[in-house]
CSV table of C-alpha atoms in Angstrom, one decimal:
chain,number,residue,atom,x,y,z
A,1,MET,CA,-150.7,-17.8,-8.5
A,2,ASN,CA,-146.8,-18.7,-9.0
A,3,THR,CA,-146.0,-21.4,-11.6
A,4,SER,CA,-144.2,-24.2,-10.4
A,5,GLY,CA,-140.8,-23.2,-12.9
A,6,PRO,CA,-138.3,-21.1,-14.1
A,7,ASP,CA,-138.9,-22.4,-17.4
A,8,GLU,CA,-142.0,-22.2,-17.5
A,9,GLN,CA,-144.0,-19.3,-19.2
A,10,GLY,CA,-146.1,-17.2,-18.1
A,11,LEU,CA,-147.6,-13.6,-18.3
A,12,ARG,CA,-146.5,-12.0,-21.1
A,13,LEU,CA,-147.5,-8.0,-20.8
A,14,ILE,CA,-146.4,-6.0,-23.9
A,15,PRO,CA,-146.8,-2.5,-24.3
A,16,PHE,CA,-149.3,-0.5,-26.9
A,17,ARG,CA,-149.7,3.1,-28.1
A,18,GLY,CA,-153.5,3.7,-26.0
A,19,LEU,CA,-155.9,5.5,-27.8
A,20,ARG,CA,-156.9,7.6,-25.2
A,21,TYR,CA,-159.9,10.9,-25.4
A,22,VAL,CA,-158.5,14.8,-26.1
A,23,PRO,CA,-159.5,16.3,-22.5
A,24,GLU,CA,-159.9,19.4,-24.5
A,25,ARG,CA,-162.5,17.8,-27.2
A,26,VAL,CA,-165.3,16.4,-24.6
A,27,GLY,CA,-167.4,17.8,-22.3
A,28,SER,CA,-165.1,15.9,-19.3
A,29,LEU,CA,-163.1,13.0,-18.8
A,30,ALA,CA,-166.2,11.2,-16.6
A,31,ALA,CA,-168.6,12.0,-19.1
A,32,VAL,CA,-167.6,9.9,-22.0
A,33,THR,CA,-166.5,7.4,-19.6
A,34,SER,CA,-168.6,4.0,-19.1
A,35,PRO,CA,-169.2,0.7,-16.9
A,36,PRO,CA,-168.2,-2.5,-19.2
A,37,TYR,CA,-171.1,-3.4,-21.9
A,38,ASP,CA,-171.7,-6.3,-20.3
A,39,VAL,CA,-173.1,-3.5,-16.4
A,40,VAL,CA,-175.0,-1.1,-18.3
A,41,VAL,CA,-178.6,-1.5,-17.6
A,42,ARG,CA,-179.8,-1.4,-20.6
A,43,PRO,CA,-182.3,0.9,-21.6
A,44,ASP,CA,-181.8,3.3,-18.9
A,45,GLY,CA,-178.5,3.2,-18.2
A,46,LEU,CA,-177.8,3.3,-22.0
A,47,HIS,CA,-179.7,6.4,-22.3
A,48,HIS,CA,-178.4,7.9,-19.2
A,49,LEU,CA,-174.4,7.2,-21.0
A,50,GLU,CA,-175.5,8.4,-23.8
A,51,SER,CA,-177.1,11.8,-23.3
A,52,ALA,CA,-173.8,12.5,-20.3
A,53,ASP,CA,-171.7,13.5,-23.7
A,54,PRO,CA,-172.4,12.8,-27.2
A,55,HIS,CA,-168.8,11.0,-27.5
A,56,ASN,CA,-169.6,8.9,-24.4
A,57,ILE,CA,-167.8,5.4,-25.1
A,58,VAL,CA,-170.7,3.3,-24.6
A,59,ARG,CA,-171.9,4.4,-28.6
A,60,LEU,CA,-168.9,2.4,-29.2
A,61,ILE,CA,-169.0,-0.2,-26.6
A,62,LEU,CA,-173.5,-0.7,-27.7
A,63,PRO,CA,-174.2,0.7,-30.7
A,64,GLN,CA,-177.8,0.7,-31.2
A,65,ALA,CA,-179.1,-0.1,-35.2
A,66,ASP,CA,-181.5,-2.2,-36.5
A,67,THR,CA,-179.0,-5.3,-37.6
A,68,ALA,CA,-176.0,-6.6,-35.7
A,69,GLU,CA,-174.0,-5.9,-39.1
A,70,ASP,CA,-175.2,-2.0,-38.7
A,71,ARG,CA,-174.1,-2.0,-35.5
A,72,HIS,CA,-170.8,-2.6,-36.2
A,73,ARG,CA,-170.2,-1.0,-38.9
A,74,GLN,CA,-171.6,2.5,-37.2
A,75,ALA,CA,-169.8,1.6,-34.2
A,76,ALA,CA,-166.5,1.7,-36.8
A,77,ARG,CA,-167.4,4.5,-38.7
A,78,THR,CA,-167.8,6.6,-35.1
A,79,LEU,CA,-164.5,5.8,-33.7
A,80,GLU,CA,-163.1,6.3,-37.2
A,81,ARG,CA,-164.9,9.8,-37.1
A,82,TRP,CA,-163.7,10.8,-34.0
A,83,LEU,CA,-160.2,9.5,-34.9
A,84,ALA,CA,-160.1,12.1,-37.8
A,85,GLU,CA,-161.7,15.3,-35.6
A,86,GLY,CA,-159.6,14.9,-32.9
A,87,ILE,CA,-161.9,13.2,-30.0
A,88,ILE,CA,-159.5,10.6,-29.5
A,89,ALA,CA,-155.9,10.4,-30.2
A,90,PRO,CA,-152.9,8.0,-30.0
A,91,ASP,CA,-150.3,8.6,-27.6
A,92,PRO,CA,-146.7,9.6,-29.0
A,93,ALA,CA,-145.4,6.1,-28.0
A,94,PRO,CA,-145.9,2.5,-27.1
A,95,ALA,CA,-146.2,2.1,-23.1
A,96,LEU,CA,-147.7,0.1,-20.5
A,97,TYR,CA,-150.1,1.7,-18.0
A,98,VAL,CA,-150.3,2.4,-14.3
A,99,TYR,CA,-154.0,2.6,-13.2
A,100,GLU,CA,-155.5,3.6,-10.1
A,101,GLN,CA,-159.3,3.5,-9.1
A,102,ARG,CA,-160.0,5.3,-5.7
A,103,ASN,CA,-162.5,5.6,-3.5
A,104,ASP,CA,-163.1,6.3,0.8
A,105,GLU,CA,-162.8,2.6,1.1
A,106,ILE,CA,-161.0,1.4,-1.9
A,107,LEU,CA,-157.6,1.8,-3.3
A,108,GLN,CA,-156.8,-0.4,-6.7
A,109,ARG,CA,-153.6,-0.3,-8.3
A,110,GLY,CA,-153.0,-2.4,-11.8
A,111,LEU,CA,-151.2,-2.6,-15.2
A,112,ILE,CA,-153.1,-2.0,-18.3
A,113,GLY,CA,-151.0,-3.4,-21.1
A,114,ALA,CA,-151.4,-6.2,-24.4
A,115,LEU,CA,-151.3,-9.5,-23.2
A,116,ALA,CA,-150.5,-12.6,-25.2
A,117,LEU,CA,-152.6,-15.0,-25.7
A,118,SER,CA,-152.9,-18.5,-24.3
A,119,PRO,CA,-155.3,-21.2,-24.1
A,120,ALA,CA,-156.7,-22.3,-21.1
A,121,ALA,CA,-154.7,-25.6,-21.1
A,122,ASP,CA,-151.5,-23.4,-20.8
A,123,GLY,CA,-152.5,-22.8,-17.2
A,124,ILE,CA,-150.8,-18.9,-17.7
A,125,VAL,CA,-154.3,-17.0,-17.9
A,126,LEU,CA,-157.0,-19.0,-16.3
A,127,PRO,CA,-161.1,-19.1,-16.9
A,128,HIS,CA,-163.3,-19.4,-14.3
A,129,GLU,CA,-166.7,-19.2,-15.7
A,130,ASP,CA,-168.5,-20.4,-19.2
A,131,VAL,CA,-169.4,-18.5,-22.1
A,132,MET,CA,-172.5,-18.2,-24.4
A,133,ASP,CA,-171.1,-18.6,-28.2
A,134,ASP,CA,-173.7,-15.8,-29.5
A,135,ILE,CA,-172.1,-13.1,-27.2
A,136,VAL,CA,-168.7,-14.1,-28.3
A,137,ALA,CA,-169.5,-14.3,-31.8
A,138,ASP,CA,-171.0,-10.7,-31.6
A,139,ARG,CA,-168.5,-9.3,-29.5
A,140,ALA,CA,-165.8,-11.4,-32.3
A,141,GLU,CA,-167.9,-9.1,-35.4
A,142,LEU,CA,-167.9,-5.9,-33.2
A,143,MET,CA,-163.7,-6.2,-32.7
A,144,ARG,CA,-163.3,-7.1,-36.0
A,145,THR,CA,-165.1,-4.7,-37.5
A,146,MET,CA,-163.6,-1.8,-35.1
A,147,GLN,CA,-160.1,-3.2,-35.5
A,148,ALA,CA,-160.0,-2.3,-31.7
A,149,HIS,CA,-160.0,-3.2,-28.5
A,150,LEU,CA,-162.0,-0.7,-26.3
A,151,GLU,CA,-162.5,-2.8,-22.3
A,152,PRO,CA,-159.4,-4.2,-20.4
A,153,LEU,CA,-160.3,-7.1,-19.0
A,154,LEU,CA,-159.6,-7.6,-15.2
A,155,LEU,CA,-157.2,-10.3,-14.5
A,156,THR,CA,-156.2,-11.0,-11.2
A,157,TYR,CA,-152.3,-12.6,-10.1
A,158,ARG,CA,-151.4,-13.1,-6.8
A,159,GLY,CA,-147.2,-11.1,-6.4
A,160,ASP,CA,-144.7,-11.8,-3.9
A,161,GLY,CA,-145.3,-8.9,-1.5
A,162,ALA,CA,-142.0,-7.7,-2.0
A,163,GLU,CA,-141.6,-4.3,-3.1
A,164,GLU,CA,-139.5,-5.1,-5.9
A,165,GLY,CA,-140.3,-6.4,-9.7
A,166,ALA,CA,-144.1,-4.9,-11.3
A,167,ALA,CA,-145.2,-3.6,-7.5
A,168,ALA,CA,-142.3,-1.3,-7.3
A,169,VAL,CA,-142.6,0.2,-10.5
A,170,ILE,CA,-146.3,0.8,-9.7
A,171,GLU,CA,-145.7,2.4,-6.5
A,172,ARG,CA,-142.9,4.6,-7.5
A,173,THR,CA,-145.2,5.7,-10.7
A,174,ALA,CA,-148.3,6.7,-8.4
A,175,GLU,CA,-145.6,9.3,-7.3
A,176,ARG,CA,-146.0,11.1,-10.3
A,177,ALA,CA,-148.1,13.4,-12.7
A,178,PRO,CA,-150.5,11.4,-13.7
A,179,LEU,CA,-151.9,11.3,-17.5
A,180,LEU,CA,-154.9,11.8,-16.8
A,181,SER,CA,-157.5,12.3,-13.6
A,182,THR,CA,-161.2,12.3,-13.2
A,183,THR,CA,-163.9,11.2,-10.7
A,184,THR,CA,-167.2,8.9,-12.3
A,185,GLU,CA,-170.0,9.7,-11.1
A,186,ASP,CA,-169.8,6.3,-8.8
A,187,GLY,CA,-167.5,8.0,-6.3
A,188,PHE,CA,-164.2,6.5,-7.7
A,189,HIS,CA,-161.4,8.7,-8.4
A,190,HIS,CA,-159.4,7.3,-11.6
A,191,ARG,CA,-155.4,8.1,-12.7
A,192,LEU,CA,-153.8,6.7,-15.5
A,193,TRP,CA,-149.5,7.0,-15.5
A,194,ALA,CA,-147.9,5.9,-19.1
A,195,VAL,CA,-144.3,3.8,-18.3
A,196,THR,CA,-142.0,4.2,-20.9
A,197,ASP,CA,-138.7,3.8,-19.5
A,198,PRO,CA,-136.7,0.9,-21.0
A,199,ALA,CA,-135.7,-0.5,-17.8
A,200,GLU,CA,-138.7,-0.4,-15.7
A,201,ARG,CA,-141.0,-2.3,-18.4
A,202,THR,CA,-138.2,-4.9,-18.7
A,203,ALA,CA,-138.7,-5.0,-14.7
A,204,ILE,CA,-142.5,-5.4,-15.7
A,205,GLU,CA,-142.0,-8.3,-17.9
A,206,THR,CA,-139.4,-10.3,-16.0
A,207,ASP,CA,-141.8,-10.0,-12.9
A,208,LEU,CA,-145.0,-11.0,-14.7
A,209,ALA,CA,-143.3,-13.9,-16.3
A,210,ARG,CA,-143.5,-15.9,-13.1
A,211,HIS,CA,-147.0,-16.0,-12.8
A,212,GLN,CA,-150.5,-16.7,-14.2
A,213,ALA,CA,-153.5,-14.8,-14.1
A,214,LEU,CA,-157.3,-15.4,-13.2
A,215,ILE,CA,-159.7,-13.8,-15.2
A,216,ALA,CA,-161.7,-11.9,-12.9
A,217,ASP,CA,-164.3,-9.8,-15.7
A,218,GLY,CA,-164.4,-10.7,-19.2
A,219,HIS,CA,-164.9,-13.6,-19.6
A,220,HIS,CA,-166.6,-13.6,-23.2
A,221,ARG,CA,-164.4,-10.8,-24.5
A,222,TRP,CA,-161.0,-12.7,-23.4
A,223,ALA,CA,-163.0,-16.0,-25.8
A,224,THR,CA,-163.4,-12.9,-27.9
A,225,TYR,CA,-159.9,-12.5,-28.4
A,226,LEU,CA,-159.4,-16.2,-28.7
A,227,ARG,CA,-161.8,-16.4,-31.6
A,228,LEU,CA,-160.1,-13.8,-33.2
A,229,GLN,CA,-156.4,-15.1,-32.6
A,230,ARG,CA,-157.5,-18.1,-34.3
A,231,GLY,CA,-159.2,-16.6,-37.4
A,232,GLN,CA,-155.6,-15.1,-38.1
A,233,THR,CA,-153.5,-17.1,-41.0
A,234,ALA,CA,-150.6,-15.4,-39.4
A,235,PRO,CA,-148.7,-14.0,-36.2
A,236,GLY,CA,-150.4,-10.7,-35.9
A,237,PRO,CA,-151.9,-7.8,-33.5
A,238,TRP,CA,-154.9,-10.0,-32.7
A,239,ASP,CA,-151.8,-12.6,-30.5
A,240,PHE,CA,-152.5,-10.1,-27.8
A,241,GLY,CA,-155.3,-8.6,-25.5
A,242,LEU,CA,-156.3,-5.3,-23.8
A,243,VAL,CA,-156.5,-5.9,-19.7
A,244,LEU,CA,-156.2,-4.5,-16.8
A,245,LEU,CA,-153.7,-6.6,-14.4
A,246,VAL,CA,-154.1,-6.6,-10.4
A,247,ASP,CA,-151.8,-8.1,-7.8
A,248,THR,CA,-154.6,-9.3,-5.5
A,249,THR,CA,-151.9,-10.0,-2.9
A,250,ARG,CA,-151.5,-5.9,-2.7
A,251,HIS,CA,-155.1,-4.7,-3.8
A,252,PRO,CA,-157.5,-7.2,-3.2
A,253,LEU,CA,-160.5,-7.6,-4.9
A,254,GLN,CA,-164.5,-6.9,-4.4
A,255,VAL,CA,-166.6,-10.1,-4.8
A,256,ARG,CA,-170.4,-9.4,-5.6
A,257,ALA,CA,-173.2,-12.1,-7.0
A,258,ILE,CA,-175.4,-11.3,-10.2
A,259,HIS,CA,-178.7,-11.1,-10.1
A,260,ARG,CA,-180.8,-12.8,-12.8
A,261,LEU,CA,-184.0,-11.1,-13.9
A,262,LEU,CA,-186.7,-14.1,-15.4
A,263,ARG,CA,-188.5,-11.6,-17.8
A,264,GLY,CA,-191.5,-14.1,-18.4
A,265,LEU,CA,-191.8,-15.5,-14.9
A,266,PRO,CA,-194.0,-14.0,-12.3
A,267,VAL,CA,-193.2,-14.4,-8.8
A,268,ALA,CA,-196.4,-16.5,-8.0
A,269,GLN,CA,-195.8,-18.6,-10.1
A,270,ALA,CA,-192.3,-19.2,-9.5
A,271,LEU,CA,-192.9,-20.4,-6.0
A,272,ASP,CA,-195.9,-22.3,-6.8
A,273,ALA,CA,-193.5,-24.3,-8.6
A,274,LEU,CA,-191.0,-24.8,-5.3
A,275,THR,CA,-193.8,-26.7,-3.8
A,276,GLY,CA,-192.4,-29.6,-1.8
A,277,LEU,CA,-188.7,-29.1,-3.4
A,278,PHE,CA,-187.5,-26.3,-1.7
A,279,ARG,CA,-188.2,-23.8,1.7
A,280,VAL,CA,-190.0,-20.2,0.8
A,281,ARG,CA,-190.3,-18.2,3.5
A,282,THR,CA,-191.2,-14.5,3.7
A,283,VAL,CA,-188.9,-11.9,4.8
A,284,GLU,CA,-189.0,-8.4,5.8
A,285,GLY,CA,-187.6,-5.6,4.1
A,286,PRO,CA,-186.5,-2.8,3.4
A,287,LEU,CA,-183.7,-4.4,0.6
A,288,PRO,CA,-180.9,-4.5,2.9
A,289,ARG,CA,-182.5,-6.5,5.2
A,290,ALA,CA,-183.8,-8.9,3.0
A,291,LEU,CA,-180.2,-9.6,2.0
A,292,ASP,CA,-179.1,-10.0,5.3
A,293,ALA,CA,-181.2,-12.7,6.0
A,294,LEU,CA,-180.3,-13.8,2.7
A,295,ALA,CA,-176.6,-14.1,4.1
A,296,GLY,CA,-177.8,-16.1,7.4
A,297,ALA,CA,-178.9,-18.5,5.2
A,298,ALA,CA,-176.0,-18.9,2.6
A,299,ALA,CA,-174.0,-19.8,5.2
A,300,GLU,CA,-175.5,-23.1,5.3
A,301,GLY,CA,-176.4,-23.9,2.2
A,302,ASN,CA,-177.5,-23.3,-1.1
A,303,ALA,CA,-180.3,-20.4,-0.7
A,304,PHE,CA,-181.2,-17.6,-3.4
A,305,LEU,CA,-183.9,-14.5,-2.2
A,306,LEU,CA,-187.2,-14.0,-5.1
A,307,ALA,CA,-188.0,-10.4,-5.4
A,308,GLY,CA,-190.8,-8.5,-7.8
A,309,ASP,CA,-194.0,-8.3,-6.0
A,310,GLY,CA,-193.5,-5.4,-3.7
A,311,GLY,CA,-191.9,-8.7,-1.3
A,312,PHE,CA,-189.3,-11.0,-0.6
A,313,HIS,CA,-189.2,-14.7,-0.6
A,314,LEU,CA,-186.3,-16.6,0.9
A,315,VAL,CA,-185.9,-20.0,-1.0
A,316,ASP,CA,-183.4,-22.5,0.7
A,317,ARG,CA,-183.1,-26.1,1.6
A,318,PRO,CA,-183.5,-27.9,-1.6
A,319,ASP,CA,-185.0,-31.4,-1.5
A,320,PRO,CA,-181.9,-33.7,-1.8
A,321,ALA,CA,-183.3,-35.9,-4.5
A,322,LEU,CA,-183.8,-32.8,-6.5
A,323,LEU,CA,-180.1,-32.4,-6.7
A,324,ALA,CA,-179.5,-35.7,-7.1
A,325,ARG,CA,-181.6,-35.9,-10.2
A,326,THR,CA,-180.3,-32.5,-11.6
A,327,ILE,CA,-176.7,-31.9,-10.8
A,328,ARG,CA,-173.9,-33.2,-12.7
A,329,THR,CA,-171.9,-36.0,-10.7
A,330,ASP,CA,-168.8,-35.4,-13.0
A,331,ARG,CA,-167.7,-32.0,-11.4
A,332,PRO,CA,-166.2,-31.2,-7.9
A,333,GLU,CA,-167.9,-30.8,-4.8
A,334,ALA,CA,-167.5,-27.3,-4.7
A,335,TRP,CA,-168.9,-27.0,-8.0
A,336,ARG,CA,-171.6,-29.1,-7.5
A,337,THR,CA,-172.8,-27.2,-4.1
A,338,LEU,CA,-172.6,-23.8,-5.9
A,339,ASP,CA,-175.5,-21.6,-6.0
A,340,ALA,CA,-175.2,-20.9,-9.5
A,341,THR,CA,-175.0,-24.3,-10.2
A,342,VAL,CA,-178.1,-25.4,-8.2
A,343,LEU,CA,-180.3,-22.6,-9.9
A,344,HIS,CA,-179.0,-23.0,-13.4
A,345,SER,CA,-179.2,-27.1,-13.1
A,346,ALA,CA,-182.4,-27.1,-10.7
A,347,LEU,CA,-184.6,-24.2,-10.8
A,348,LEU,CA,-184.4,-22.7,-14.2
A,349,ASP,CA,-183.5,-26.0,-16.3
A,350,ASP,CA,-185.8,-27.8,-14.7
A,351,VAL,CA,-188.5,-26.7,-12.0
A,352,TRP,CA,-188.9,-23.3,-13.8
A,353,ARG,CA,-187.9,-25.0,-17.9
A,354,ILE,CA,-186.8,-21.7,-18.7
A,355,PRO,CA,-183.9,-20.8,-21.6
A,356,ASP,CA,-180.8,-19.3,-20.8
A,357,THR,CA,-181.2,-16.6,-23.9
A,358,PRO,CA,-181.4,-12.6,-23.6
A,359,GLY,CA,-185.1,-13.0,-24.4
A,360,HIS,CA,-185.5,-14.8,-21.1
A,361,ILE,CA,-182.8,-14.4,-18.4
A,362,GLY,CA,-181.3,-11.3,-17.9
A,363,TYR,CA,-177.8,-10.4,-15.8
A,364,ILE,CA,-178.2,-7.7,-13.7
A,365,HIS,CA,-174.9,-6.7,-11.3
A,366,ASP,CA,-176.6,-4.1,-9.2
A,367,THR,CA,-179.5,-5.6,-6.7
A,368,GLU,CA,-181.4,-2.3,-6.5
A,369,ALA,CA,-181.9,-2.3,-10.3
A,370,ALA,CA,-182.6,-6.3,-10.6
A,371,VAL,CA,-185.8,-5.4,-8.4
A,372,GLU,CA,-187.1,-2.8,-9.6
A,373,GLN,CA,-187.1,-3.9,-12.8
A,374,ALA,CA,-188.5,-7.3,-12.1
A,375,GLU,CA,-191.3,-5.1,-10.1
A,376,ARG,CA,-192.2,-2.9,-13.4
A,377,LEU,CA,-192.3,-6.3,-15.5
A,378,GLY,CA,-193.7,-8.1,-13.4
A,379,ALA,CA,-191.3,-10.6,-13.3
A,380,THR,CA,-189.1,-12.5,-10.9
A,381,ALA,CA,-185.6,-11.0,-9.7
A,382,VAL,CA,-183.6,-14.1,-8.0
A,383,LEU,CA,-181.1,-12.4,-6.0
A,384,MET,CA,-177.7,-14.1,-5.6
A,385,HIS,CA,-175.0,-14.4,-2.7
A,386,PRO,CA,-171.3,-13.8,-3.8
A,387,VAL,CA,-169.1,-16.6,-3.8
A,388,ARG,CA,-166.1,-16.5,-2.0
A,389,GLU,CA,-162.8,-15.6,-3.8
A,390,GLU,CA,-160.8,-19.0,-3.0
A,391,VAL,CA,-163.5,-21.2,-4.3
A,392,VAL,CA,-163.4,-19.2,-7.8
A,393,ARG,CA,-159.0,-19.6,-7.6
A,394,ASP,CA,-159.4,-23.3,-6.4
A,395,LEU,CA,-161.8,-24.6,-9.0
A,396,ALA,CA,-160.1,-22.8,-11.7
A,397,ARG,CA,-156.6,-24.1,-10.6
A,398,GLN,CA,-158.5,-27.7,-11.4
A,399,GLY,CA,-159.9,-26.0,-15.0
A,400,VAL,CA,-163.4,-26.3,-13.6
A,401,THR,CA,-165.2,-23.5,-15.3
A,402,MET,CA,-168.5,-22.3,-12.9
A,403,PRO,CA,-171.9,-21.2,-14.7
A,404,ARG,CA,-171.5,-17.9,-16.9
A,405,LYS,CA,-171.7,-14.8,-14.8
A,406,SER,CA,-171.5,-16.3,-11.4
A,407,THR,CA,-169.3,-13.4,-9.6
A,408,SER,CA,-169.0,-10.1,-10.3
A,409,PHE,CA,-165.6,-9.1,-9.3
A,410,GLY,CA,-164.5,-5.2,-8.5
A,411,PRO,CA,-163.7,-2.7,-9.0
A,412,LYS,CA,-163.9,-2.7,-12.1
A,413,PRO,CA,-161.9,-0.6,-14.8
A,414,ALA,CA,-163.8,1.9,-16.4
A,415,THR,CA,-164.0,1.8,-20.0
A,416,GLY,CA,-162.8,5.0,-22.3
A,417,LEU,CA,-159.7,5.8,-20.6
A,418,VAL,CA,-157.3,4.0,-22.6
A,419,MET,CA,-157.9,1.8,-25.7
A,420,ARG,CA,-156.0,-0.1,-27.9
A,421,SER,CA,-156.2,0.0,-32.1
A,422,LEU,CA,-155.0,-3.5,-34.1
A,423,THR,CA,-154.1,-0.6,-37.0
A,424,ILE,CA,-151.9,1.6,-35.4
A,425,ASP,CA,-147.9,0.5,-34.2
């Protein structure tokens, strides 16, 4: 997405001294990485990562203690100890970083740096999802206590398609020997390079200054960055946030759905409440087949797949009177017809009356994990169909945010490959 005039300020990405694991001090780089904090399926995923290596990054991004204050202090002490012991060390000079993720189907390359923060009203970095204040407050206290950014947000921009500027630097850099190379258990191969040449950094910065970005993943962390910046009394390190910028003209992202786990609602009770308000049909498994049925129904309108009782139930064709009564009318039609809008406004708020709090609703990226947890807990999994990327971008350009956790863009950067300290220049 380009800004409309040459004098307008765009993206400003500056170098920093990355904190990175010292390979000789850990079992393997793969064993100390993690998905983003909100993707880790707790508690199983957390325990798996903690046992993978005693220095796994999950001990910093999801510390475990009785109180929030204790968790934050524990994470800060752990980071200080790892730095003192040489488990993690800063790079010798500030750099921008080229980061590559690759598997058999996907090649994604982008730039990691410290991005100048700006409010949504400036039109430089565009959010597309709402956030929850309590999550932002908790992440802010964790970051403030640790004085560090541990996880790069995933931001996208639309380049010009030309082999120049940032794109040219990225491609040249990827031909060199990387700083690190590792393959994580999800099958993705990761490589990282440092860009320290002043001419190459200038080419990147000049190019990015003509663009604006969409937050693909990390809305709560972006809101956290802004919250911490507002707490400064003078310009300082909180004016910048750690991000990964990907040009989706060259490397299109995948867009997946994020599913809901309704902890206290059995499937039978959920279905009973839908009588007369939605069409409900039982569809055959296994899960991939049921998801195909969901995709077919979603092509015609709002549709959801309920699971948790050993079967699959397709829910579609909502009652127009229900939608008229529960959906806000002061938003664009594209927002009013989103599955997430209908789910939250009509189903969760009105029909099922479930508060959107962690104790009642879990947000799970992995479809199989959502079904498994629902069956184990006697709960209801609401499986969603992904939103098209162009819908997300169009709403973001209009300044309209979607219900939180409406989309999952990927592949997401692995956490733990490069971090930013706010106390190391």
